[in-house]
mmCIF file of C-alpha atoms in Angstrom:
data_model
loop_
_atom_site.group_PDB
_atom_site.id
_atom_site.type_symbol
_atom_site.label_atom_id
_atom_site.label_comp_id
_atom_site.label_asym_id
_atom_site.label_seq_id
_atom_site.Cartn_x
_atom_site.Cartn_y
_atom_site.Cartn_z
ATOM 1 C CA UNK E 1079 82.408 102.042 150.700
ATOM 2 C CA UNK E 1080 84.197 103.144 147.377
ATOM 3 C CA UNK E 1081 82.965 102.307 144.204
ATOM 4 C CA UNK E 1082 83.140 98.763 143.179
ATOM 5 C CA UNK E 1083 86.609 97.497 141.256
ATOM 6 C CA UNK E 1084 87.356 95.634 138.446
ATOM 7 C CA UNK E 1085 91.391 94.274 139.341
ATOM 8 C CA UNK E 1086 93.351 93.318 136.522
ATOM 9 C CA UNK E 1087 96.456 91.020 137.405
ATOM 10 C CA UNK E 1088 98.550 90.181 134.631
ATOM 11 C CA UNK E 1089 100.662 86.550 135.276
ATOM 12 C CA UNK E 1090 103.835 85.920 132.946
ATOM 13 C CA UNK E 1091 104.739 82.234 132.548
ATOM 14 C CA UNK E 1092 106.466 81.557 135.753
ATOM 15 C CA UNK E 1093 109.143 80.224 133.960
ATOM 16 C CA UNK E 1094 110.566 83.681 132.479
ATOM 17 C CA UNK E 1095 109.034 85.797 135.436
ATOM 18 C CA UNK E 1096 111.670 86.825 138.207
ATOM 19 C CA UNK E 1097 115.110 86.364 136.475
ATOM 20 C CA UNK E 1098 116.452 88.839 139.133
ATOM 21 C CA UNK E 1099 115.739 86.564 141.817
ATOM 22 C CA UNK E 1100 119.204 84.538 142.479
ATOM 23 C CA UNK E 1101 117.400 81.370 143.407
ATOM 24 C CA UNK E 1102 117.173 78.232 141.415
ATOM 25 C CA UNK E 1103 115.103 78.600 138.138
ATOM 26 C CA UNK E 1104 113.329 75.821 139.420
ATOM 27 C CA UNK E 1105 112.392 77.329 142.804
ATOM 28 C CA UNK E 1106 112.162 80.765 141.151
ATOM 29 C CA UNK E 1107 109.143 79.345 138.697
ATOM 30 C CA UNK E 1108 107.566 78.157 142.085
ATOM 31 C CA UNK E 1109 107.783 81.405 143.669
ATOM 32 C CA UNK E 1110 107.003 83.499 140.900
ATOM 33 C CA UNK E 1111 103.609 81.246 140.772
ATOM 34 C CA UNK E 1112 103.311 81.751 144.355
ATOM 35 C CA UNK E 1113 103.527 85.513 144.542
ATOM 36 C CA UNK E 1114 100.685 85.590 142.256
ATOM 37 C CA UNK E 1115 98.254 83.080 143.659
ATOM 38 C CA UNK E 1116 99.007 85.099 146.939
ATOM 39 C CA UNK E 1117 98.384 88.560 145.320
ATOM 40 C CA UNK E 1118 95.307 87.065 143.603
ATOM 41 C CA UNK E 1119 93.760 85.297 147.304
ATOM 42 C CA UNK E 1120 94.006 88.953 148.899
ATOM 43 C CA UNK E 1121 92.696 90.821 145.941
ATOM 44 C CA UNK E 1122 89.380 88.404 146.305
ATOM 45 C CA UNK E 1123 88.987 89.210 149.469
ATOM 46 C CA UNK E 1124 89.281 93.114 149.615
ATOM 47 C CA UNK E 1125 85.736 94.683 150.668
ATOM 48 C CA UNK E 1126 86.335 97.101 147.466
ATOM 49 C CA UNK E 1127 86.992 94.645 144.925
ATOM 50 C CA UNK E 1128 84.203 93.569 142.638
ATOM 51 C CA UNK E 1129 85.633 91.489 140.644
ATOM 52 C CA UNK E 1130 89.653 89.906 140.003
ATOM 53 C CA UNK E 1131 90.163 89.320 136.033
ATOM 54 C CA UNK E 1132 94.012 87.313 135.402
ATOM 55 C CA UNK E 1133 95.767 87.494 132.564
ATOM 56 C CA UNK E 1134 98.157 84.654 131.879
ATOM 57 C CA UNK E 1135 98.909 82.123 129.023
ATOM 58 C CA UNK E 1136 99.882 79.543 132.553
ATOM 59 C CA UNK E 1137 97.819 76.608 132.191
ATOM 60 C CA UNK E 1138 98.787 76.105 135.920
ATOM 61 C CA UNK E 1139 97.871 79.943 137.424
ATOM 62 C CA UNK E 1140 94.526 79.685 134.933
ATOM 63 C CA UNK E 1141 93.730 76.448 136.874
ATOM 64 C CA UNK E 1142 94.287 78.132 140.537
ATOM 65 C CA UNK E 1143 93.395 81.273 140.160
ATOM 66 C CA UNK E 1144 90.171 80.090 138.449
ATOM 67 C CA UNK E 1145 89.375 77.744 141.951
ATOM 68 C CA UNK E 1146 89.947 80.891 143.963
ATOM 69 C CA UNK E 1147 87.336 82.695 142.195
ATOM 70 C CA UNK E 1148 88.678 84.970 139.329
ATOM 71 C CA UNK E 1149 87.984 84.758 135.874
ATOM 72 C CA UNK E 1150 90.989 84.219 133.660
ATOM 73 C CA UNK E 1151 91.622 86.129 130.230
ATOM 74 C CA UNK E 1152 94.055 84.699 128.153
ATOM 75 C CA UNK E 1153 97.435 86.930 127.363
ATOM 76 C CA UNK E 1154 98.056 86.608 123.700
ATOM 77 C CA UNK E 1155 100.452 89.345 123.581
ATOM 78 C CA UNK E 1156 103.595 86.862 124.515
ATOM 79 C CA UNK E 1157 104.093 88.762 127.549
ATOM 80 C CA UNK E 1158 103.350 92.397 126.620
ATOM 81 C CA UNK E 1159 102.138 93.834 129.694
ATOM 82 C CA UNK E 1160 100.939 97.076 128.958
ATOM 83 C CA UNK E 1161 99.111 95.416 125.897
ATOM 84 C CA UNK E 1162 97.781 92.514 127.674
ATOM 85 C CA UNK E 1163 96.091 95.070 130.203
ATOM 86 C CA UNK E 1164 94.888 97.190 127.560
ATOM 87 C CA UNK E 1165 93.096 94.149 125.659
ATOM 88 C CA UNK E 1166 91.570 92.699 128.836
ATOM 89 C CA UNK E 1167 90.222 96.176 129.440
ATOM 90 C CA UNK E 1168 89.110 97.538 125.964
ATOM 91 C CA UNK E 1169 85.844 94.997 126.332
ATOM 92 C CA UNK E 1170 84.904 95.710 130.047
ATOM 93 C CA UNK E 1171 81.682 97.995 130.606
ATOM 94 C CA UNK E 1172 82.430 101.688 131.754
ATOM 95 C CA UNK E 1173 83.694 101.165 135.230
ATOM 96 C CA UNK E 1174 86.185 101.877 137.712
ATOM 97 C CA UNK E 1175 89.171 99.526 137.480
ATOM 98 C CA UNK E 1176 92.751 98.783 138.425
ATOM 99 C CA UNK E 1177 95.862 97.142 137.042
ATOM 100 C CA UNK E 1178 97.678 95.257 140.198
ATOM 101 C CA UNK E 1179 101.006 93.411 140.139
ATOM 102 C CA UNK E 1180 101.287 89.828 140.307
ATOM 103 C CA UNK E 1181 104.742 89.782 142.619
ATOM 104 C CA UNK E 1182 102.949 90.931 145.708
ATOM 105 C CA UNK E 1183 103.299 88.189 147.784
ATOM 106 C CA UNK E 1184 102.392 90.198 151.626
ATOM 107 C CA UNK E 1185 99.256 91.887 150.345
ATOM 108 C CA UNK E 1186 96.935 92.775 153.019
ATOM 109 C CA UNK E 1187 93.228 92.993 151.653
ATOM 110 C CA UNK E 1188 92.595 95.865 153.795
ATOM 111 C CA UNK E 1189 95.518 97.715 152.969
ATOM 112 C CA UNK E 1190 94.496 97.041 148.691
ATOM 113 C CA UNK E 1191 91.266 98.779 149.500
ATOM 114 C CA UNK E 1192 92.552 101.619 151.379
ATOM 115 C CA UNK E 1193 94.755 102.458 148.523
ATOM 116 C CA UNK E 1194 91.552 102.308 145.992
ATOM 117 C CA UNK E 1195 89.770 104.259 148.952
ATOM 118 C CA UNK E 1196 92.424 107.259 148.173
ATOM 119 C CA UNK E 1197 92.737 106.231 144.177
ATOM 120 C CA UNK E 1198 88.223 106.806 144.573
ATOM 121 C CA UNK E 1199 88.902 109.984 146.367
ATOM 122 C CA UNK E 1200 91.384 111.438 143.740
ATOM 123 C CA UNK E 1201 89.354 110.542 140.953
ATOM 124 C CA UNK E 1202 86.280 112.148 142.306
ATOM 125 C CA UNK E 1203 88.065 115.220 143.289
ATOM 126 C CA UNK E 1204 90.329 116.011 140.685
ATOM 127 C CA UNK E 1205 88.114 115.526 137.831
ATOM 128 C CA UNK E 1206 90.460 116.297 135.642
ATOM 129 C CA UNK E 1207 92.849 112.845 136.293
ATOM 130 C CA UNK E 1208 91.017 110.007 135.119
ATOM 131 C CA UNK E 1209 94.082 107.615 136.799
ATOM 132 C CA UNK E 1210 96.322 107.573 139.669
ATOM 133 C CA UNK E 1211 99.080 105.046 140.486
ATOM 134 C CA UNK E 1212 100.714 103.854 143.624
ATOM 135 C CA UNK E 1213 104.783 103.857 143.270
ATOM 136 C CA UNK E 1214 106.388 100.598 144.866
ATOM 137 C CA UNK E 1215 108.708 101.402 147.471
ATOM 138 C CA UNK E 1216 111.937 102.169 145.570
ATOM 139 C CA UNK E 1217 109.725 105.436 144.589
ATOM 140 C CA UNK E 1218 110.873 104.249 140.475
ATOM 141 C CA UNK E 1219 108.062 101.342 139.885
ATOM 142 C CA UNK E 1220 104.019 100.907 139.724
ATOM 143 C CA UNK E 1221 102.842 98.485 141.583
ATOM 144 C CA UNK E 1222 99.079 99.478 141.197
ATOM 145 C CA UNK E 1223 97.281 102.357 138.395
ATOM 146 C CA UNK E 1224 93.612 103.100 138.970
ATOM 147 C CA UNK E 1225 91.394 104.632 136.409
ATOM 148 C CA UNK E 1226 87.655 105.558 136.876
ATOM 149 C CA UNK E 1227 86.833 103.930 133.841
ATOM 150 C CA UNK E 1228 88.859 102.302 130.849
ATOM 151 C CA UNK E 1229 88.730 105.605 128.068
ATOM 152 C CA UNK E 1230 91.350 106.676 130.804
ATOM 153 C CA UNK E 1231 93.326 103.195 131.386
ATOM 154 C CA UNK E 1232 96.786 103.948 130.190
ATOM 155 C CA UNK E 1233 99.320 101.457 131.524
ATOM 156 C CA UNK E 1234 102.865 101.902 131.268
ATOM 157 C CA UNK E 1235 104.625 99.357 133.598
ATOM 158 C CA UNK E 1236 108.257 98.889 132.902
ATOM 159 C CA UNK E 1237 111.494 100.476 133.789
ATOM 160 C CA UNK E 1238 110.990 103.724 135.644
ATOM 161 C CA UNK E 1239 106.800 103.287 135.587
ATOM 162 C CA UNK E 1240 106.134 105.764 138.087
ATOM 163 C CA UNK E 1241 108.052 108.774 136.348
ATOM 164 C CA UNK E 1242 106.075 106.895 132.768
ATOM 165 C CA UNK E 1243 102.246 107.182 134.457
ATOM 166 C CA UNK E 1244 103.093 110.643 136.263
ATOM 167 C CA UNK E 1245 103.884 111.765 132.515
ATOM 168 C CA UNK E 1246 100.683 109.985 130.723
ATOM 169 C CA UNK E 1247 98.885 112.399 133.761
ATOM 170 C CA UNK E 1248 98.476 110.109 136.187
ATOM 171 C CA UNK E 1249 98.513 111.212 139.995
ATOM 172 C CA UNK E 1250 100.404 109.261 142.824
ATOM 173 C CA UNK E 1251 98.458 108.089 145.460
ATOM 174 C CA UNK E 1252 98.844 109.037 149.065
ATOM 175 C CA UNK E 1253 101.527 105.887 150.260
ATOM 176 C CA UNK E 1254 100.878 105.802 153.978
ATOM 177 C CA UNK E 1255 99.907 102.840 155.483
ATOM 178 C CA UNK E 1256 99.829 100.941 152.538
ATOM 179 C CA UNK E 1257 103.458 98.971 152.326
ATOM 180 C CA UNK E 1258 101.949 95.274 151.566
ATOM 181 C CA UNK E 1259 100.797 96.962 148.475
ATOM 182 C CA UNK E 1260 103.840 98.625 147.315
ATOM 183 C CA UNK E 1261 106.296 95.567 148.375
ATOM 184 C CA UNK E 1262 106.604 94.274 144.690
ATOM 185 C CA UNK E 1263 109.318 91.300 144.899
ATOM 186 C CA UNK E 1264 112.217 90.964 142.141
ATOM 187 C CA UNK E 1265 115.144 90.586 144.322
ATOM 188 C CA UNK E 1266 116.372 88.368 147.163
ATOM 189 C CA UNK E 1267 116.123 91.819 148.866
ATOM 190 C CA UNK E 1268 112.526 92.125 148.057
ATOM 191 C CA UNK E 1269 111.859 88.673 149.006
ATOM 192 C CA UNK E 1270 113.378 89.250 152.569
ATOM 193 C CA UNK E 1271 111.292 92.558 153.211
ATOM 194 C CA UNK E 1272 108.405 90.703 152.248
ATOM 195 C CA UNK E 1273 108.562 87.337 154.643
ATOM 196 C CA UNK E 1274 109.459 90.514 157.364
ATOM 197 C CA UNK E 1275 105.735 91.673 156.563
ATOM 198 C CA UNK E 1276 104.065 88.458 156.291
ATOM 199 C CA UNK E 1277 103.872 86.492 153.097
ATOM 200 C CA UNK E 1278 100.725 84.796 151.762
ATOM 201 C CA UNK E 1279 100.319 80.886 152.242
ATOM 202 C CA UNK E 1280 101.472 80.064 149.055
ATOM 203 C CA UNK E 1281 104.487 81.983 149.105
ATOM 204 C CA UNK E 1282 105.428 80.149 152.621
ATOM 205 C CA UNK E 1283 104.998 76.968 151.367
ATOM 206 C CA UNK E 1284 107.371 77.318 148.439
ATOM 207 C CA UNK E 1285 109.865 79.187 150.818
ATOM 208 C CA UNK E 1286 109.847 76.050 153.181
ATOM 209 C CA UNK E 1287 110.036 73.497 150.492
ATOM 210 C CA UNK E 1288 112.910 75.296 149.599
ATOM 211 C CA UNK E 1289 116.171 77.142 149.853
ATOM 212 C CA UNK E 1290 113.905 79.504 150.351
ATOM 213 C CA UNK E 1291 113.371 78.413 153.639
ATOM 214 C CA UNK E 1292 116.812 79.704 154.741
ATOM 215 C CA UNK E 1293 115.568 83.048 153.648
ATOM 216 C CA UNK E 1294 112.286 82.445 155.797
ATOM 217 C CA UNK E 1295 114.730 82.042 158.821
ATOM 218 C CA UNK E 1296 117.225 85.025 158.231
ATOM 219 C CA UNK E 1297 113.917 87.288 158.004
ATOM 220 C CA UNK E 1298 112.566 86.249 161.423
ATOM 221 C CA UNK E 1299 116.230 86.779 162.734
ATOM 222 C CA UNK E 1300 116.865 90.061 161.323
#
């Protein structure tokens, strides 16, 4: 058993999250939700997860993800991600904790905590990285940074986020074995890989409300 984690999952307002996803903005809200209540539900149920803190301004995701069981912090940064995480984190006690995507609709619990298993590994070992992040499967993108406490919580999600966090001295994490937490979803592309591994039950009932339901049916076809 690693050391207990703090996640920290930061929500946008659906309605401006996803505008590379070439769905209907109405369906894209939905599923933009979805991916998040989905990433939340497994996060809550990984064995190495102490605690799931959201960060949103969503009156919706604060509602659900508070009945699932994590606490919400309100994002007054209009959508700054890196400073949202930062402010969520500056209060917490000394601890190890983790900044997690919201668009991670496949997440396996078990497959979350074997990536903090090797994040709890690295940090122990190489005491001189307080962090280590987990690319998403392009190889460009974060989908996860652990640090062993926040004096060495540095988030820099954004365009090109893994070669960002590598520079800030952050370690990759070993990626085998761990794809439901490196499938991050922006495109239709994404979306596809992800109903291929499974998607969460909030995801699938948005994709069979939907168009998305097509989508749902090409996968299993593929």
């Amino acid at each position: 058993m690693t050391a207990p984690w703090t996640v920290l999952i930061p929500v946008k307002r659906p309605a401006l999250a996803k505008s590379r996803l070439a769905v209907a903005p109405t369906t894209r809200a939905a599923l933009a939700r979805a991916f998040a209540l989905d990433t939340i539900d497994a996060a809550l149920q990984c064995a190495q997860v102490q605690s799931v803190r959201v960060i949103t301004a969503d009156d919706e995701v604060t509602a659900r993800a508070s009945e699932l069981g994590a606490t919400v912090v309100v994002d007054s940064t209009e959508g700054d991600l890196n400073q949202c995480l930062r402010d969520a984190a500056a209060p917490l006690p000394p601890s190890p904790l983790v900044a997690l995507v919201s668009d991670l609709p496949a997440l396996r619990p078990h497959e979350l905590g074997s990536a903090l298993i090797f994040a709890d590994h690295l940090l122990r070992v190489a005491s001189r990285h307080s962090a280590g992040f987990l690319p998403d499967c392009t190889g460009n993108g974060t989908t996860l940074l652990a640090a062993s406490a926040n004096s060495g919580f540095d988030p820099r999600f954004g365009m090109l986020s893994a070669a960002a966090h590598r520079a800030s001295g952050a370690r990759p994490l070993r990626t085998g074995g761990v794809d439901t937490v490196r499938g991050d979803v922006d495109t239709l592309r994404d979306l596809r890989a992800a109903l291929l591994l499974g998607v969460g039950p909030h995801t699938a009932r948005v994709c069979r409300a939907a168009e998305g339901w097509q989508l749902l049916e090409t996968a299993h076809s593929t």
